[in-house]
Amino acid sequence: MHRYGEAVLADLPEGSLLIAHTDLDWNTVRYLRTCEGLRPDITHLSFQLMPFPWFKRQARLYPNVTFPPRFEGISTNKFSHGNSVLVYKMLDFNIDKFPAVFIDMQAVNEAEIEVGGLWNGGFHLVPSGNLYRVYRALDNGLQAGKWVDQIDTDLEQFKTKTSIPDVGQFPAGSWEFAALSVYWDAHYQAGLFYLTWALALSHKLDENALPPYAMALSRASDLLVSTLRAYDTHSALTSSYSDLIKNTVLCVVRLQGTLEVVDQFRETLAFPPGAQGRLQDPAAAKAVAVELVRRFVREVPGDKDVQVFRDYLSKIEAKDRAENGEDDSSQGEEKGQTSAKVTNGQAKGKKKKKNKTKATAKDKVIEVETLERHGGREL
């Protein structure tokens, strides 16, 4: 727990405001600052204490902080309207007073977070290790793409400075298990940030948007799949399993289709140097997608979008049969082509005429399977 608290404090900019929601972050950081004198420059508060009438006496200990007056319905239940109002007012009153403001990821209802971390129209909540760094929504017109590299950096720094508790030694209900849940929350929320950014890019997908779209999906897939695999081992996550598996499946399905397009037009797409090497292998991505879609269909048969995923499996299986010569298919007449019967992978009869116009990535990206988001962070 000592190492966990150190990891929380390690990379906060000097003079930051840190507002905890969980006892885990409040107690570990408070101990290190009070008993060991770490990071005296940080202002550290807890949302959990603010609703109590007696807190106004403690508020005097923080002369650099403006606290909202108590109001009817004030709450620290993150699913309540009272909690949203409390968090919003605290951020609104104080974000301009500090070089940086951070809150626990568990302080807000993730269903209220939109593309680019936009929360309640007023702030961006950007994953930073196990915390959200808060920005005003209109600050310099910041957009999600400007934060993606920093999200990766912050998460890697957090991972190197903390440790994963042994679940066998520390069961559910222990502080160590709570730290493990927060560790995987950090991965999951970073993955959702990348995924929602990718979905935003997909609305205007062309050759220019395809590289960042593919990279965002690839990174989201890494994070979401690793979180799902970890959940299978210890179930340490504060978000629901149904959201986790559905968001993961949506991500890997989109990624599989996207990588096929990228592979086809690899030489014509403008990726940053070295970026293509970080993308998954198309065949490996397909195997993961098929595995997880089958699992989702089996485990969540009542989901309202399950038929979309069943259709995906049917298309993949039909394509595999055709490529393996297990199924005859015919292609009707099209402009610039003659009809050709294909059996066992070999064309018989007349040869097709070549198209005069070569297909481009822009033509192909529209074929990537999509699902519309349908509320909250369940996409």
CSV table of C-alpha atoms in Angstrom, one decimal:
chain,number,residue,atom,x,y,z
A,1,MET,CA,0.0,0.0,0.0
A,2,HIS,CA,3.0,2.3,0.7
A,3,ARG,CA,4.2,1.8,-2.9
A,4,TYR,CA,0.7,2.4,-4.3
A,5,GLY,CA,0.4,5.7,-2.5
A,6,GLU,CA,3.8,6.7,-3.8
A,7,ALA,CA,2.8,5.9,-7.3
A,8,VAL,CA,-0.3,8.1,-7.0
A,9,LEU,CA,1.8,11.1,-5.9
A,10,ALA,CA,4.9,10.5,-7.9
A,11,ASP,CA,4.0,12.3,-11.2
A,12,LEU,CA,1.6,15.0,-10.1
A,13,PRO,CA,2.7,18.4,-11.3
A,14,GLU,CA,3.9,20.7,-8.5
A,15,GLY,CA,1.1,22.5,-6.7
A,16,SER,CA,-1.7,20.2,-8.0
A,17,LEU,CA,-5.1,19.7,-6.4
A,18,LEU,CA,-5.9,16.0,-5.8
A,19,ILE,CA,-9.5,15.2,-4.8
A,20,ALA,CA,-10.0,11.6,-3.7
A,21,HIS,CA,-13.2,9.6,-3.7
A,22,THR,CA,-12.1,6.2,-2.5
A,23,ASP,CA,-10.8,5.4,1.0
A,24,LEU,CA,-7.9,3.8,-0.8
A,25,ASP,CA,-6.5,7.0,-2.3
A,26,TRP,CA,-7.5,9.2,0.6
A,27,ASN,CA,-5.8,7.1,3.3
A,28,THR,CA,-2.7,6.0,1.5
A,29,VAL,CA,-1.9,9.5,0.2
A,30,ARG,CA,-2.9,11.2,3.5
A,31,TYR,CA,-0.5,8.9,5.5
A,32,LEU,CA,2.4,9.6,3.2
A,33,ARG,CA,1.9,13.3,3.3
A,34,THR,CA,1.1,13.6,7.0
A,35,CYS,CA,3.5,11.0,8.5
A,36,GLU,CA,6.4,10.9,6.0
A,37,GLY,CA,6.2,14.5,4.6
A,38,LEU,CA,5.9,13.6,1.0
A,39,ARG,CA,4.6,16.1,-1.5
A,40,PRO,CA,3.7,19.0,0.8
A,41,ASP,CA,3.0,21.1,-2.3
A,42,ILE,CA,-0.1,19.0,-3.1
A,43,THR,CA,-3.5,20.0,-1.9
A,44,HIS,CA,-5.3,16.8,-1.0
A,45,LEU,CA,-9.1,16.5,-0.3
A,46,SER,CA,-11.8,13.9,-0.1
A,47,PHE,CA,-15.2,14.2,-1.7
A,48,GLN,CA,-16.5,11.7,0.9
A,49,LEU,CA,-16.2,14.2,3.7
A,50,MET,CA,-17.7,17.3,2.0
A,51,PRO,CA,-21.4,16.4,2.5
A,52,PHE,CA,-21.2,16.3,6.3
A,53,PRO,CA,-22.4,19.4,8.1
A,54,TRP,CA,-19.3,19.4,10.3
A,55,PHE,CA,-17.0,19.6,7.3
A,56,LYS,CA,-17.3,23.4,7.2
A,57,ARG,CA,-15.0,23.5,10.2
A,58,GLN,CA,-12.3,21.5,8.3
A,59,ALA,CA,-12.8,23.6,5.2
A,60,ARG,CA,-10.9,26.4,7.0
A,61,LEU,CA,-7.8,24.2,6.8
A,62,TYR,CA,-7.7,24.8,3.0
A,63,PRO,CA,-7.7,28.5,2.4
A,64,ASN,CA,-6.7,28.1,-1.2
A,65,VAL,CA,-9.8,26.0,-2.0
A,66,THR,CA,-13.3,27.3,-2.6
A,67,PHE,CA,-16.0,24.9,-1.4
A,68,PRO,CA,-19.5,25.0,-2.8
A,69,PRO,CA,-22.2,25.5,-0.1
A,70,ARG,CA,-24.2,22.4,0.9
A,71,PHE,CA,-27.3,21.8,-1.1
A,72,GLU,CA,-30.4,19.6,-1.0
A,73,GLY,CA,-29.6,16.1,-2.2
A,74,ILE,CA,-25.8,16.4,-1.9
A,75,SER,CA,-24.3,12.9,-2.2
A,76,THR,CA,-21.1,10.9,-2.8
A,77,ASN,CA,-22.9,8.1,-4.5
A,78,LYS,CA,-21.4,8.4,-8.0
A,79,PHE,CA,-24.6,7.3,-9.7
A,80,SER,CA,-26.6,10.1,-8.1
A,81,HIS,CA,-27.4,13.5,-9.4
A,82,GLY,CA,-26.2,15.0,-6.1
A,83,ASN,CA,-22.8,13.6,-6.6
A,84,SER,CA,-22.5,15.0,-10.1
A,85,VAL,CA,-23.5,18.4,-8.9
A,86,LEU,CA,-20.9,18.2,-6.0
A,87,VAL,CA,-18.1,17.2,-8.3
A,88,TYR,CA,-19.0,19.7,-11.0
A,89,LYS,CA,-19.1,22.6,-8.6
A,90,MET,CA,-15.9,21.6,-6.9
A,91,LEU,CA,-14.1,21.5,-10.2
A,92,ASP,CA,-15.8,24.7,-11.5
A,93,PHE,CA,-14.8,26.6,-8.4
A,94,ASN,CA,-11.2,25.5,-8.3
A,95,ILE,CA,-9.8,24.4,-11.6
A,96,ASP,CA,-8.5,27.9,-12.4
A,97,LYS,CA,-6.7,28.1,-9.1
A,98,PHE,CA,-4.3,25.2,-9.5
A,99,PRO,CA,-1.7,24.3,-12.1
A,100,ALA,CA,-3.4,20.9,-12.4
A,101,VAL,CA,-6.5,19.2,-11.0
A,102,PHE,CA,-6.9,15.4,-10.5
A,103,ILE,CA,-9.8,13.3,-9.2
A,104,ASP,CA,-10.2,9.5,-8.6
A,105,MET,CA,-11.6,7.6,-11.6
A,106,GLN,CA,-14.3,6.3,-9.2
A,107,ALA,CA,-15.6,9.8,-8.3
A,108,VAL,CA,-18.0,9.9,-11.3
A,109,ASN,CA,-20.4,7.7,-13.2
A,110,GLU,CA,-18.5,6.5,-16.2
A,111,ALA,CA,-21.8,6.4,-18.2
A,112,GLU,CA,-21.8,10.2,-18.1
A,113,ILE,CA,-18.4,10.4,-19.9
A,114,GLU,CA,-18.4,11.0,-23.6
A,115,VAL,CA,-15.9,11.2,-26.5
A,116,GLY,CA,-12.6,12.8,-25.5
A,117,GLY,CA,-13.5,12.4,-21.8
A,118,LEU,CA,-16.2,15.1,-22.0
A,119,TRP,CA,-18.1,15.0,-18.8
A,120,ASN,CA,-21.4,16.9,-18.2
A,121,GLY,CA,-20.5,19.4,-21.0
A,122,GLY,CA,-18.1,21.3,-18.8
A,123,PHE,CA,-14.9,19.3,-18.4
A,124,HIS,CA,-12.6,16.7,-20.0
A,125,LEU,CA,-11.7,13.8,-17.7
A,126,VAL,CA,-8.5,12.4,-19.2
A,127,PRO,CA,-7.0,9.2,-17.8
A,128,SER,CA,-3.7,9.8,-16.1
A,129,GLY,CA,-2.5,6.6,-14.5
A,130,ASN,CA,-5.1,5.7,-11.9
A,131,LEU,CA,-6.6,9.2,-11.9
A,132,TYR,CA,-8.5,11.6,-14.2
A,133,ARG,CA,-6.7,14.8,-15.0
A,134,VAL,CA,-9.4,17.5,-15.4
A,135,TYR,CA,-9.4,20.2,-18.1
A,136,ARG,CA,-12.1,22.7,-18.9
A,137,ALA,CA,-14.0,21.7,-22.0
A,138,LEU,CA,-13.1,25.0,-23.8
A,139,ASP,CA,-9.5,25.2,-22.8
A,140,ASN,CA,-7.6,26.1,-26.0
A,141,GLY,CA,-10.0,23.9,-28.0
A,142,LEU,CA,-8.2,20.8,-26.8
A,143,GLN,CA,-9.2,17.6,-28.6
A,144,ALA,CA,-8.9,14.0,-27.7
A,145,GLY,CA,-6.1,13.3,-30.1
A,146,LYS,CA,-3.8,15.7,-28.3
A,147,TRP,CA,-3.9,13.6,-25.1
A,148,VAL,CA,-3.5,10.1,-26.5
A,149,ASP,CA,0.3,9.9,-26.2
A,150,GLN,CA,0.3,11.4,-22.7
A,151,ILE,CA,-2.3,8.8,-21.6
A,152,ASP,CA,0.1,6.0,-22.6
A,153,THR,CA,3.0,7.7,-20.9
A,154,ASP,CA,1.1,8.3,-17.6
A,155,LEU,CA,-0.2,4.7,-17.5
A,156,GLU,CA,3.2,3.2,-18.1
A,157,GLN,CA,4.7,5.3,-15.4
A,158,PHE,CA,2.0,4.3,-12.9
A,159,LYS,CA,2.5,0.6,-13.8
A,160,THR,CA,6.3,0.8,-13.2
A,161,LYS,CA,5.8,2.5,-9.8
A,162,THR,CA,3.2,0.3,-8.3
A,163,SER,CA,2.8,-3.5,-8.0
A,164,ILE,CA,0.1,-6.0,-8.7
A,165,PRO,CA,-1.0,-7.6,-5.4
A,166,ASP,CA,-1.2,-11.4,-5.1
A,167,VAL,CA,-4.9,-12.2,-5.2
A,168,GLY,CA,-4.4,-15.5,-3.5
A,169,GLN,CA,-2.9,-13.7,-0.5
A,170,PHE,CA,-5.2,-10.7,-0.5
A,171,PRO,CA,-8.8,-11.7,-1.2
A,172,ALA,CA,-11.8,-9.5,-2.2
A,173,GLY,CA,-12.5,-6.9,0.6
A,174,SER,CA,-8.9,-6.3,1.4
A,175,TRP,CA,-7.1,-3.0,0.7
A,176,GLU,CA,-4.7,-4.8,-1.6
A,177,PHE,CA,-7.6,-6.2,-3.7
A,178,ALA,CA,-9.0,-2.7,-3.9
A,179,ALA,CA,-5.6,-1.5,-5.2
A,180,LEU,CA,-5.8,-4.3,-7.8
A,181,SER,CA,-9.2,-3.1,-8.9
A,182,VAL,CA,-8.0,0.4,-9.3
A,183,TYR,CA,-5.0,-0.8,-11.3
A,184,TRP,CA,-7.3,-2.5,-13.8
A,185,ASP,CA,-9.7,0.4,-13.8
A,186,ALA,CA,-6.8,2.5,-15.0
A,187,HIS,CA,-6.3,0.2,-18.0
A,188,TYR,CA,-10.0,0.0,-18.7
A,189,GLN,CA,-10.7,3.7,-18.7
A,190,ALA,CA,-7.7,4.4,-20.8
A,191,GLY,CA,-9.0,1.8,-23.3
A,192,LEU,CA,-12.4,3.4,-23.4
A,193,PHE,CA,-10.8,6.8,-24.0
A,194,TYR,CA,-9.0,5.4,-27.1
A,195,LEU,CA,-12.1,3.5,-28.2
A,196,THR,CA,-14.4,6.5,-28.0
A,197,TRP,CA,-11.8,8.6,-29.8
A,198,ALA,CA,-11.7,6.0,-32.6
A,199,LEU,CA,-15.5,6.0,-32.9
A,200,ALA,CA,-15.4,9.8,-33.3
A,201,LEU,CA,-12.8,9.5,-36.1
A,202,SER,CA,-14.9,6.9,-37.8
A,203,HIS,CA,-17.6,9.4,-38.6
A,204,LYS,CA,-15.4,11.0,-41.2
A,205,LEU,CA,-13.2,8.1,-42.2
A,206,ASP,CA,-10.8,8.5,-45.2
A,207,GLU,CA,-7.2,7.9,-46.0
A,208,ASN,CA,-6.1,10.7,-43.6
A,209,ALA,CA,-8.2,9.5,-40.7
A,210,LEU,CA,-7.6,5.8,-41.2
A,211,PRO,CA,-4.1,5.7,-39.7
A,212,PRO,CA,-5.0,7.4,-36.3
A,213,TYR,CA,-8.2,5.4,-36.3
A,214,ALA,CA,-6.4,2.1,-36.7
A,215,MET,CA,-3.8,3.2,-34.0
A,216,ALA,CA,-6.5,4.2,-31.6
A,217,LEU,CA,-8.4,0.9,-32.1
A,218,SER,CA,-5.2,-1.1,-31.7
A,219,ARG,CA,-4.2,0.6,-28.4
A,220,ALA,CA,-7.8,0.3,-27.1
A,221,SER,CA,-7.8,-3.4,-28.0
A,222,ASP,CA,-4.5,-4.0,-26.1
A,223,LEU,CA,-5.9,-2.4,-23.0
A,224,LEU,CA,-9.4,-3.8,-23.1
A,225,VAL,CA,-8.4,-7.4,-23.9
A,226,SER,CA,-5.8,-7.4,-21.2
A,227,THR,CA,-8.4,-6.1,-18.7
A,228,LEU,CA,-10.8,-8.8,-19.7
A,229,ARG,CA,-8.1,-11.5,-19.4
A,230,ALA,CA,-7.2,-10.2,-16.0
A,231,TYR,CA,-10.9,-10.1,-15.0
A,232,ASP,CA,-11.2,-13.8,-15.8
A,233,THR,CA,-8.5,-14.4,-13.2
A,234,HIS,CA,-9.6,-12.3,-10.3
A,235,SER,CA,-12.8,-10.2,-11.2
A,236,ALA,CA,-11.0,-7.1,-9.9
A,237,LEU,CA,-12.7,-4.1,-11.6
A,238,THR,CA,-15.2,-1.5,-10.4
A,239,SER,CA,-17.1,-1.4,-13.8
A,240,SER,CA,-19.6,-4.1,-14.7
A,241,TYR,CA,-18.5,-7.3,-16.5
A,242,SER,CA,-21.3,-6.9,-19.1
A,243,ASP,CA,-19.9,-3.4,-20.1
A,244,LEU,CA,-16.4,-4.7,-20.1
A,245,ILE,CA,-17.0,-7.7,-22.5
A,246,LYS,CA,-19.3,-5.7,-24.8
A,247,ASN,CA,-16.9,-2.8,-25.2
A,248,THR,CA,-14.0,-5.2,-25.7
A,249,VAL,CA,-15.9,-7.2,-28.4
A,250,LEU,CA,-17.0,-4.0,-30.2
A,251,CYS,CA,-13.4,-2.9,-30.2
A,252,VAL,CA,-11.8,-6.1,-31.5
A,253,VAL,CA,-14.5,-6.5,-34.3
A,254,ARG,CA,-13.8,-3.0,-35.6
A,255,LEU,CA,-10.1,-3.5,-35.3
A,256,GLN,CA,-10.2,-6.8,-37.3
A,257,GLY,CA,-12.0,-5.2,-40.2
A,258,THR,CA,-9.8,-2.1,-40.1
A,259,LEU,CA,-6.5,-4.1,-40.1
A,260,GLU,CA,-7.7,-5.9,-43.3
A,261,VAL,CA,-8.1,-2.5,-45.0
A,262,VAL,CA,-4.8,-1.2,-43.6
A,263,ASP,CA,-3.0,-4.4,-44.8
A,264,GLN,CA,-4.4,-4.0,-48.3
A,265,PHE,CA,-3.3,-0.3,-48.6
A,266,ARG,CA,-0.3,-0.3,-46.3
A,267,GLU,CA,2.0,1.4,-48.7
A,268,THR,CA,-0.3,4.3,-49.5
A,269,LEU,CA,-1.4,5.2,-46.0
A,270,ALA,CA,0.5,8.0,-44.1
A,271,PHE,CA,1.4,6.4,-40.8
A,272,PRO,CA,3.8,8.1,-38.4
A,273,PRO,CA,7.3,6.5,-38.5
A,274,GLY,CA,7.3,3.1,-36.7
A,275,ALA,CA,3.5,3.2,-36.1
A,276,GLN,CA,2.6,0.4,-38.4
A,277,GLY,CA,4.9,-1.9,-36.5
A,278,ARG,CA,2.8,-1.4,-33.4
A,279,LEU,CA,-0.4,-2.6,-35.0
A,280,GLN,CA,-1.5,-6.2,-34.4
A,281,ASP,CA,-1.1,-8.9,-37.0
A,282,PRO,CA,-4.4,-9.1,-39.0
A,283,ALA,CA,-4.7,-12.9,-38.6
A,284,ALA,CA,-4.0,-12.7,-34.8
A,285,ALA,CA,-6.6,-9.8,-34.5
A,286,LYS,CA,-9.1,-11.9,-36.4
A,287,ALA,CA,-8.6,-14.9,-34.1
A,288,VAL,CA,-9.1,-12.8,-31.0
A,289,ALA,CA,-12.2,-11.1,-32.5
A,290,VAL,CA,-13.8,-14.5,-33.4
A,291,GLU,CA,-13.0,-16.0,-30.0
A,292,LEU,CA,-14.4,-13.0,-28.0
A,293,VAL,CA,-17.5,-12.6,-30.2
A,294,ARG,CA,-18.4,-16.3,-29.7
A,295,ARG,CA,-17.9,-15.8,-26.0
A,296,PHE,CA,-20.1,-12.7,-25.9
A,297,VAL,CA,-22.9,-14.4,-27.9
A,298,ARG,CA,-22.7,-17.4,-25.6
A,299,GLU,CA,-22.5,-15.5,-22.3
A,300,VAL,CA,-24.8,-12.5,-23.1
A,301,PRO,CA,-27.5,-13.9,-25.4
A,302,GLY,CA,-30.1,-11.4,-24.3
A,303,ASP,CA,-28.1,-8.3,-25.2
A,304,LYS,CA,-30.0,-6.1,-27.6
A,305,ASP,CA,-27.2,-6.0,-30.1
A,306,VAL,CA,-26.3,-9.7,-30.0
A,307,GLN,CA,-27.7,-10.4,-33.5
A,308,VAL,CA,-25.2,-7.9,-34.9
A,309,PHE,CA,-22.4,-10.0,-33.5
A,310,ARG,CA,-24.0,-13.3,-34.7
A,311,ASP,CA,-24.1,-11.8,-38.2
A,312,TYR,CA,-20.5,-10.9,-37.9
A,313,LEU,CA,-19.6,-14.5,-37.1
A,314,SER,CA,-21.7,-15.8,-40.0
A,315,LYS,CA,-19.9,-13.5,-42.4
A,316,ILE,CA,-16.5,-14.5,-41.1
A,317,GLU,CA,-17.3,-18.2,-41.3
A,318,ALA,CA,-18.8,-17.9,-44.8
A,319,LYS,CA,-15.7,-16.0,-46.0
A,320,ASP,CA,-13.4,-18.6,-44.5
A,321,ARG,CA,-15.3,-21.4,-46.2
A,322,ALA,CA,-15.0,-19.6,-49.5
A,323,GLU,CA,-11.3,-19.0,-49.2
A,324,ASN,CA,-10.8,-22.6,-48.2
A,325,GLY,CA,-12.7,-23.8,-51.3
A,326,GLU,CA,-15.4,-25.3,-49.2
A,327,ASP,CA,-18.2,-23.3,-50.8
A,328,ASP,CA,-19.1,-22.3,-54.3
A,329,SER,CA,-19.9,-18.7,-54.9
A,330,SER,CA,-20.8,-16.7,-58.0
A,331,GLN,CA,-20.2,-13.1,-58.7
A,332,GLY,CA,-22.8,-11.3,-60.8
A,333,GLU,CA,-22.1,-9.0,-63.6
A,334,GLU,CA,-20.7,-5.6,-62.6
A,335,LYS,CA,-19.6,-2.6,-64.6
A,336,GLY,CA,-16.3,-3.5,-66.2
A,337,GLN,CA,-16.5,-7.2,-65.3
A,338,THR,CA,-17.9,-10.4,-66.8
A,339,SER,CA,-19.7,-13.0,-64.8
A,340,ALA,CA,-17.3,-15.7,-63.5
A,341,LYS,CA,-18.1,-19.0,-61.6
A,342,VAL,CA,-15.6,-19.6,-58.8
A,343,THR,CA,-15.1,-23.2,-57.6
A,344,ASN,CA,-12.4,-24.4,-55.3
A,345,GLY,CA,-10.7,-21.0,-55.5
A,346,GLN,CA,-10.2,-21.2,-59.3
A,347,ALA,CA,-12.0,-19.0,-61.9
A,348,LYS,CA,-13.6,-21.0,-64.7
A,349,GLY,CA,-14.9,-19.7,-68.0
A,350,LYS,CA,-14.1,-16.1,-69.2
A,351,LYS,CA,-11.5,-14.1,-67.4
A,352,LYS,CA,-12.6,-11.0,-65.6
A,353,LYS,CA,-11.8,-7.7,-67.2
A,354,LYS,CA,-9.6,-5.4,-65.0
A,355,ASN,CA,-11.3,-2.4,-63.5
A,356,LYS,CA,-10.1,0.8,-65.0
A,357,THR,CA,-10.3,2.5,-61.6
A,358,LYS,CA,-8.2,1.2,-58.9
A,359,ALA,CA,-9.8,0.8,-55.5
A,360,THR,CA,-8.5,3.1,-52.7
A,361,ALA,CA,-8.5,2.9,-49.0
A,362,LYS,CA,-11.2,5.5,-49.0
A,363,ASP,CA,-13.4,3.2,-50.9
A,364,LYS,CA,-12.7,0.3,-48.6
A,365,VAL,CA,-13.0,1.9,-45.2
A,366,ILE,CA,-16.8,2.1,-45.5
A,367,GLU,CA,-16.9,-1.7,-45.4
A,368,VAL,CA,-15.6,-1.8,-41.8
A,369,GLU,CA,-18.3,-3.1,-39.5
A,370,THR,CA,-19.8,-0.5,-37.2
A,371,LEU,CA,-22.1,-0.4,-34.2
A,372,GLU,CA,-23.6,2.8,-33.0
A,373,ARG,CA,-23.0,3.7,-29.4
A,374,HIS,CA,-26.2,3.3,-27.3
A,375,GLY,CA,-25.7,5.2,-24.1
A,376,GLY,CA,-22.9,6.0,-21.6
A,377,ARG,CA,-19.6,4.2,-21.9
A,378,GLU,CA,-21.3,1.0,-23.1
A,379,LEU,CA,-20.7,1.8,-26.8
